[in-house]
């Protein structure tokens, strides 16, 4: 298998996960900032690898598989860590919604691919808005230090709820698009 530059960047994003976890748990006052920077770097590489794959005409089946896996791994790890240090229903409920949606949509995509209908389920604008709100929220919640006197965690939590609502809405869009195929094969 030929590992392209975009796929190498995706693999780098996966390699950042343990670095992120270590930074998150470091016993230093700057640990939150370091973890937020690592998460931000991983988020930027998500955009860069996709851009390069298209620009360099290096899109591959392996890259198309690995990219969403890398995204979901990093986001799930960040969410689990945030719930662990903020054990509150305010954090847990949107976390459960987001992780449950990711599992559901991933399973739906896999099933649709087995049925030969993968093209039926495509990334929508709502999905992109959900991802953007989710990444902003997680970076702010991980950073968790005031910026210009503003409470970043609370602002991040607002974005987290926006992401959770968009998550549910995008899941409904996926289910609606898949429904004709699902009902035919049930």
Coordinates of N, CA and C in Angstrom, one line a residue, residues 1-184:
X1 N 0.8 -1.2 0.0 CA 0.0 0.0 0.0 C 0.9 1.2 0.0
X2 N 0.5 2.2 -0.8 CA 1.3 3.4 -1.0 C 0.7 4.5 0.0
X3 N 1.5 4.9 0.9 CA 1.0 5.9 1.9 C 1.3 7.3 1.3
X4 N 0.3 8.0 1.0 CA 0.4 9.3 0.4 C 0.6 10.4 1.5
X5 N 1.0 11.6 1.1 CA 1.2 12.7 2.1 C -0.1 12.9 2.9
X6 N -1.3 13.0 2.2 CA -2.5 13.2 3.0 C -2.7 12.1 4.0
X7 N -2.5 10.9 3.6 CA -2.7 9.8 4.5 C -1.7 9.8 5.7
X8 N -0.4 10.3 5.4 CA 0.6 10.4 6.4 C 0.1 11.5 7.5
X9 N -0.5 12.5 7.0 CA -1.0 13.6 7.9 C -2.1 13.0 8.7
X10 N -3.0 12.2 8.2 CA -4.1 11.6 8.9 C -3.5 10.6 10.0
X11 N -2.4 9.9 9.6 CA -1.8 9.0 10.6 C -1.1 9.8 11.7
X12 N -0.6 11.0 11.4 CA 0.0 11.9 12.4 C -1.1 12.4 13.3
X13 N -2.3 12.6 12.8 CA -3.4 13.0 13.7 C -3.7 11.9 14.7
X14 N -3.7 10.7 14.3 CA -3.9 9.6 15.2 C -2.8 9.5 16.2
X15 N -1.6 9.7 15.8 CA -0.4 9.7 16.7 C -0.5 10.8 17.7
X16 N -1.2 11.9 17.4 CA -1.4 13.0 18.4 C -2.3 12.7 19.5
X17 N -3.1 11.6 19.4 CA -4.0 11.3 20.5 C -3.3 11.0 21.8
X18 N -2.3 10.1 21.8 CA -1.7 9.9 23.1 C -0.9 11.2 23.6
X19 N -0.4 12.0 22.7 CA 0.2 13.3 23.1 C -0.8 14.2 23.8
X20 N -2.0 14.2 23.2 CA -3.1 15.0 23.7 C -3.5 14.5 25.1
X21 N -3.6 13.2 25.3 CA -4.0 12.7 26.6 C -2.9 13.0 27.7
X22 N -1.6 12.8 27.3 CA -0.6 13.2 28.2 C -0.6 14.6 28.6
X23 N -0.8 15.5 27.6 CA -0.8 17.0 27.9 C -2.0 17.3 28.8
X24 N -3.2 16.6 28.5 CA -4.4 16.9 29.3 C -4.2 16.6 30.8
X25 N -3.4 15.5 31.1 CA -3.2 15.1 32.5 C -1.9 15.6 33.1
X26 N -1.1 16.4 32.4 CA 0.1 16.9 33.0 C -0.2 17.7 34.3
X27 N 0.6 17.6 35.3 CA 0.3 18.3 36.5 C 0.9 19.7 36.6
X28 N 0.8 20.5 35.5 CA 1.3 21.8 35.4 C 0.2 22.8 35.1
X29 N 0.4 24.0 35.4 CA -0.6 25.0 35.2 C -0.9 25.3 33.7
X30 N 0.0 25.0 32.8 CA -0.2 25.2 31.4 C -0.7 23.9 30.7
X31 N -1.0 22.9 31.4 CA -1.4 21.6 30.8 C -2.7 21.8 29.9
X32 N -3.7 22.6 30.4 CA -4.9 22.8 29.5 C -4.5 23.5 28.2
X33 N -3.7 24.5 28.3 CA -3.3 25.2 27.1 C -2.5 24.3 26.1
X34 N -1.6 23.4 26.6 CA -0.9 22.5 25.8 C -1.9 21.5 25.1
X35 N -2.8 21.0 25.9 CA -3.8 20.0 25.4 C -4.6 20.7 24.3
X36 N -5.0 21.9 24.6 CA -5.9 22.6 23.6 C -5.1 22.9 22.3
X37 N -3.8 23.2 22.4 CA -3.0 23.4 21.2 C -2.8 22.1 20.4
X38 N -2.6 21.0 21.1 CA -2.5 19.7 20.4 C -3.8 19.4 19.7
X39 N -4.9 19.6 20.4 CA -6.2 19.3 19.8 C -6.5 20.2 18.6
X40 N -6.1 21.5 18.7 CA -6.2 22.5 17.6 C -5.4 22.0 16.4
X41 N -4.1 21.6 16.7 CA -3.3 21.1 15.6 C -3.9 19.9 14.9
X42 N -4.5 19.0 15.7 CA -5.1 17.8 15.1 C -6.3 18.3 14.3
X43 N -7.1 19.2 14.7 CA -8.2 19.8 14.0 C -7.8 20.4 12.7
X44 N -6.7 21.1 12.7 CA -6.2 21.7 11.5 C -5.7 20.6 10.5
X45 N -5.1 19.6 11.0 CA -4.6 18.5 10.1 C -5.8 17.8 9.4
X46 N -6.9 17.8 10.1 CA -8.1 17.3 9.4 C -8.5 18.0 8.2
X47 N -8.4 19.3 8.2 CA -8.7 20.1 7.0 C -7.6 20.0 6.0
X48 N -6.3 20.0 6.5 CA -5.1 20.0 5.6 C -5.1 18.6 4.8
X49 N -5.3 17.5 5.5 CA -5.2 16.2 4.7 C -6.3 16.1 3.6
X50 N -7.5 16.6 3.9 CA -8.5 16.5 2.9 C -8.2 17.5 1.7
X51 N -7.8 18.7 2.1 CA -7.4 19.6 1.0 C -6.3 19.1 0.1
X52 N -5.2 18.6 0.8 CA -4.1 18.0 0.0 C -4.5 16.8 -0.9
X53 N -5.4 16.0 -0.3 CA -5.8 14.8 -1.1 C -6.5 15.2 -2.4
X54 N -7.3 16.2 -2.2 CA -8.0 16.7 -3.4 C -7.1 17.5 -4.4
X55 N -6.3 18.4 -3.8 CA -5.4 19.3 -4.6 C -4.4 18.5 -5.3
X56 N -3.8 17.4 -4.7 CA -2.8 16.6 -5.2 C -3.3 15.4 -6.0
X57 N -4.6 15.3 -6.0 CA -5.3 14.1 -6.7 C -4.8 12.8 -6.0
X58 N -4.7 12.8 -4.7 CA -4.2 11.6 -4.0 C -5.3 11.0 -3.1
X59 N -6.5 11.2 -3.5 CA -7.6 10.6 -2.7 C -7.5 9.0 -2.9
X60 N -7.7 8.3 -1.8 CA -7.6 6.9 -1.8 C -8.7 6.3 -0.9
X61 N -9.0 5.0 -1.2 CA -10.0 4.3 -0.4 C -9.5 4.2 1.1
X62 N -8.2 4.0 1.3 CA -7.7 3.9 2.6 C -7.7 5.2 3.3
X63 N -7.4 6.3 2.6 CA -7.5 7.6 3.2 C -8.9 8.0 3.5
X64 N -9.9 7.6 2.6 CA -11.3 7.9 2.9 C -11.8 7.1 4.1
X65 N -11.2 5.9 4.3 CA -11.6 5.2 5.5 C -11.0 5.8 6.8
X66 N -9.7 6.1 6.7 CA -8.9 6.5 7.9 C -9.3 7.9 8.4
X67 N -9.6 8.8 7.5 CA -9.8 10.2 7.9 C -11.0 10.3 8.9
X68 N -12.1 9.7 8.6 CA -13.2 9.8 9.6 C -12.9 9.0 10.9
X69 N -12.1 8.0 10.8 CA -11.8 7.2 12.0 C -10.9 8.1 12.9
X70 N -9.9 8.8 12.3 CA -9.0 9.6 13.0 C -9.8 10.8 13.7
X71 N -10.7 11.3 13.0 CA -11.6 12.4 13.5 C -12.4 11.9 14.7
X72 N -13.0 10.8 14.6 CA -13.9 10.3 15.6 C -13.1 9.8 16.8
X73 N -11.9 9.3 16.6 CA -11.1 8.9 17.7 C -10.7 10.1 18.6
X74 N -10.2 11.1 17.9 CA -9.7 12.3 18.6 C -10.9 13.0 19.4
X75 N -12.0 13.1 18.7 CA -13.2 13.8 19.3 C -13.7 12.9 20.5
X76 N -13.8 11.6 20.3 CA -14.3 10.7 21.4 C -13.4 10.8 22.6
X77 N -12.1 10.8 22.4 CA -11.1 10.8 23.5 C -11.3 12.2 24.2
X78 N -11.3 13.2 23.5 CA -11.5 14.6 24.1 C -12.8 14.6 24.9
X79 N -13.9 14.1 24.4 CA -15.2 14.1 25.1 C -15.1 13.3 26.4
X80 N -14.5 12.1 26.3 CA -14.4 11.2 27.5 C -13.6 11.9 28.5
X81 N -12.5 12.5 28.2 CA -11.6 13.2 29.1 C -12.4 14.4 29.8
X82 N -13.1 15.1 29.0 CA -13.8 16.3 29.5 C -14.9 15.8 30.5
X83 N -15.6 14.7 30.2 CA -16.6 14.2 31.1 C -16.0 13.7 32.3
X84 N -14.8 13.1 32.2 CA -14.1 12.6 33.4 C -13.8 13.7 34.4
X85 N -13.4 14.9 33.9 CA -13.0 15.9 34.8 C -14.1 16.9 35.1
X86 N -15.2 16.7 34.4 CA -16.4 17.6 34.6 C -17.7 16.6 34.7
X87 N -17.7 15.8 35.7 CA -18.8 14.8 35.8 C -20.2 15.4 36.2
X88 N -20.7 16.1 35.2 CA -22.0 16.8 35.4 C -22.9 16.4 34.2
X89 N -24.2 16.3 34.5 CA -25.2 16.1 33.4 C -25.1 17.2 32.3
X90 N -24.7 18.4 32.7 CA -24.5 19.4 31.6 C -23.5 19.1 30.6
X91 N -22.5 18.3 31.0 CA -21.4 17.9 30.0 C -21.7 16.5 29.5
X92 N -22.3 15.6 30.3 CA -22.5 14.2 30.0 C -23.6 14.1 28.9
X93 N -24.7 14.8 29.0 CA -25.8 14.6 28.1 C -25.4 15.0 26.6
X94 N -24.9 16.2 26.3 CA -24.5 16.4 24.9 C -23.4 15.4 24.5
X95 N -22.5 15.0 25.4 CA -21.5 14.1 25.1 C -22.1 12.7 24.6
X96 N -23.1 12.3 25.3 CA -23.7 11.0 24.9 C -24.4 11.1 23.6
X97 N -25.1 12.3 23.4 CA -25.7 12.5 22.1 C -24.7 12.5 20.9
X98 N -23.6 13.2 21.1 CA -22.6 13.3 20.0 C -22.0 11.9 19.8
X99 N -21.5 11.2 20.8 CA -20.9 9.9 20.6 C -21.9 8.9 20.1
X100 N -23.1 8.9 20.6 CA -24.2 8.0 20.1 C -24.5 8.2 18.6
X101 N -24.5 9.5 18.2 CA -24.7 9.8 16.8 C -23.6 9.3 15.9
X102 N -22.4 9.5 16.4 CA -21.2 9.0 15.6 C -21.3 7.5 15.4
X103 N -21.6 6.8 16.4 CA -21.7 5.3 16.3 C -22.8 5.0 15.3
X104 N -24.0 5.6 15.5 CA -25.1 5.3 14.6 C -24.8 5.6 13.2
X105 N -24.3 6.8 12.9 CA -24.1 7.2 11.5 C -22.9 6.3 10.9
X106 N -21.9 6.0 11.7 CA -20.9 5.1 11.1 C -21.4 3.7 10.8
X107 N -22.3 3.2 11.7 CA -22.9 1.9 11.4 C -23.8 2.0 10.2
X108 N -24.5 3.1 10.0 CA -25.4 3.3 8.9 C -24.6 3.3 7.6
X109 N -23.5 4.1 7.6 CA -22.7 4.2 6.4 C -22.1 2.8 6.0
X110 N -21.7 2.0 7.0 CA -21.1 0.7 6.7 C -22.2 -0.2 6.1
X111 N -23.4 -0.2 6.7 CA -24.5 -1.0 6.2 C -24.9 -0.6 4.8
X112 N -24.9 0.8 4.6 CA -25.3 1.2 3.2 C -24.2 0.8 2.2
X113 N -23.0 0.8 2.6 CA -21.9 0.4 1.7 C -22.0 -1.1 1.4
X114 N -22.4 -1.9 2.4 CA -22.6 -3.3 2.1 C -23.8 -3.5 1.1
X115 N -24.8 -2.6 1.2 CA -25.9 -2.7 0.3 C -25.6 -2.1 -1.1
X116 N -24.4 -1.5 -1.2 CA -24.0 -0.9 -2.5 C -24.6 0.5 -2.7
X117 N -25.0 1.1 -1.6 CA -25.6 2.4 -1.6 C -24.9 3.5 -0.9
X118 N -23.6 3.4 -0.8 CA -22.8 4.3 0.0 C -23.0 5.8 -0.5
X119 N -23.2 6.0 -1.8 CA -23.3 7.3 -2.3 C -24.6 8.0 -1.8
X120 N -25.6 7.2 -1.3 CA -26.8 7.8 -0.8 C -26.5 8.6 0.5
X121 N -25.5 8.3 1.2 CA -25.2 9.0 2.5 C -23.9 9.8 2.2
X122 N -24.1 11.1 2.0 CA -22.9 12.0 1.8 C -22.9 13.0 2.9
X123 N -21.7 13.6 3.1 CA -21.5 14.7 4.1 C -22.3 15.9 3.7
X124 N -23.1 16.4 4.6 CA -23.9 17.6 4.2 C -23.3 18.9 4.9
X125 N -23.9 20.0 4.5 CA -23.5 21.3 5.1 C -23.7 21.2 6.6
X126 N -24.9 20.6 7.0 CA -25.2 20.5 8.5 C -24.1 19.7 9.2
X127 N -23.6 18.7 8.5 CA -22.6 17.9 9.1 C -21.3 18.7 9.3
X128 N -21.0 19.5 8.3 CA -19.8 20.4 8.4 C -20.0 21.4 9.5
X129 N -21.1 22.0 9.6 CA -21.4 23.0 10.7 C -21.3 22.3 12.0
X130 N -21.8 21.1 12.1 CA -21.8 20.3 13.4 C -20.3 20.1 13.8
X131 N -19.5 19.7 12.8 CA -18.1 19.4 13.1 C -17.4 20.7 13.5
X132 N -17.7 21.8 12.9 CA -17.1 23.1 13.3 C -17.5 23.5 14.7
X133 N -18.7 23.5 15.0 CA -19.2 23.8 16.3 C -18.6 22.9 17.4
X134 N -18.5 21.6 17.0 CA -17.9 20.6 17.9 C -16.5 20.9 18.2
X135 N -15.7 21.2 17.2 CA -14.3 21.4 17.4 C -14.0 22.7 18.2
X136 N -14.8 23.8 17.8 CA -14.7 25.0 18.6 C -15.0 24.8 20.1
X137 N -16.1 24.1 20.3 CA -16.5 23.8 21.7 C -15.4 23.0 22.4
X138 N -14.9 22.0 21.8 CA -13.9 21.2 22.5 C -12.6 21.9 22.8
X139 N -12.2 22.7 21.9 CA -11.0 23.5 22.1 C -11.2 24.5 23.2
X140 N -12.3 25.2 23.3 CA -12.6 26.1 24.3 C -12.7 25.4 25.7
X141 N -13.4 24.3 25.7 CA -13.6 23.5 27.0 C -12.3 23.0 27.5
X142 N -11.5 22.5 26.6 CA -10.1 22.0 27.0 C -9.3 23.1 27.5
X143 N -9.3 24.2 26.8 CA -8.4 25.3 27.2 C -8.8 25.8 28.6
X144 N -10.0 26.0 28.8 CA -10.6 26.3 30.2 C -9.9 27.3 31.0
X145 N -9.4 28.4 30.3 CA -8.8 29.5 31.0 C -9.5 30.8 30.4
X146 N -9.8 31.8 31.2 CA -10.4 33.0 30.7 C -9.5 33.6 29.6
X147 N -10.2 34.1 28.6 CA -9.6 34.9 27.5 C -10.3 36.3 27.5
X148 N -9.6 37.3 27.8 CA -10.1 38.7 27.9 C -11.3 38.7 29.0
X149 N -11.1 37.9 30.0 CA -12.1 37.8 31.1 C -13.3 36.9 30.7
X150 N -13.3 36.4 29.5 CA -14.5 35.5 29.1 C -14.3 34.1 29.6
X151 N -15.3 33.5 30.1 CA -15.2 32.1 30.5 C -15.2 31.1 29.4
X152 N -14.1 30.7 28.9 CA -14.0 29.8 27.7 C -14.7 28.5 27.9
X153 N -14.7 27.9 29.1 CA -15.4 26.6 29.3 C -16.9 26.8 29.0
X154 N -17.4 27.8 29.6 CA -18.9 28.1 29.5 C -19.3 28.4 28.0
X155 N -18.4 29.2 27.4 CA -18.7 29.5 25.9 C -18.6 28.2 25.1
X156 N -17.5 27.4 25.4 CA -17.4 26.1 24.8 C -18.6 25.2 25.0
X157 N -19.1 25.3 26.2 CA -20.3 24.4 26.5 C -21.5 24.8 25.7
X158 N -21.7 26.1 25.5 CA -22.7 26.6 24.6 C -22.6 26.1 23.2
X159 N -21.3 26.1 22.7 CA -21.1 25.6 21.3 C -21.3 24.1 21.3
X160 N -21.0 23.4 22.5 CA -21.1 22.0 22.6 C -22.6 21.6 22.4
X161 N -23.5 22.4 23.0 CA -24.9 22.1 22.9 C -25.4 22.4 21.5
X162 N -24.8 23.5 20.9 CA -25.2 23.7 19.5 C -24.7 22.5 18.6
X163 N -23.5 22.0 18.9 CA -23.0 20.8 18.2 C -23.9 19.6 18.4
X164 N -24.4 19.5 19.6 CA -25.3 18.3 19.9 C -26.6 18.4 19.1
X165 N -27.2 19.6 19.1 CA -28.4 19.8 18.3 C -28.2 19.6 16.8
X166 N -27.1 20.1 16.3 CA -26.7 19.9 14.9 C -26.4 18.4 14.6
X167 N -25.9 17.7 15.6 CA -25.6 16.3 15.5 C -26.9 15.5 15.3
X168 N -27.9 15.8 16.2 CA -29.1 15.1 16.0 C -29.8 15.4 14.7
X169 N -29.7 16.7 14.3 CA -30.3 17.1 13.0 C -29.6 16.4 11.8
X170 N -28.3 16.4 11.8 CA -27.6 15.7 10.7 C -27.9 14.2 10.7
X171 N -28.0 13.6 11.9 CA -28.4 12.2 11.9 C -29.7 12.0 11.3
X172 N -30.7 12.9 11.5 CA -32.0 12.7 10.9 C -31.9 12.8 9.4
X173 N -31.0 13.7 8.9 CA -30.8 13.9 7.5 C -30.2 12.6 6.9
X174 N -29.3 12.0 7.6 CA -28.7 10.7 7.1 C -29.8 9.6 7.1
X175 N -30.5 9.5 8.2 CA -31.6 8.5 8.3 C -32.6 8.7 7.2
X176 N -33.0 9.9 6.9 CA -34.0 10.2 5.9 C -33.5 9.8 4.5
X177 N -32.2 10.2 4.2 CA -31.6 9.8 3.0 C -31.5 8.3 2.8
X178 N -31.2 7.6 3.9 CA -31.1 6.1 3.8 C -32.4 5.4 3.9
X179 N -33.4 6.0 4.3 CA -34.7 5.3 4.6 C -35.2 4.5 3.4
X180 N -35.2 5.0 2.2 CA -35.7 4.2 1.0 C -34.9 2.9 0.9
X181 N -33.6 2.9 1.0 CA -32.8 1.7 0.9 C -33.0 0.8 2.1
X182 N -33.1 1.4 3.3 CA -33.3 0.7 4.6 C -34.6 -0.1 4.5
X183 N -35.7 0.6 4.1 CA -37.0 0.0 4.1 C -37.1 -1.1 3.0
X184 N -36.4 -1.0 2.0 CA -36.4 -2.0 0.9 C -35.7 -3.3 1.4

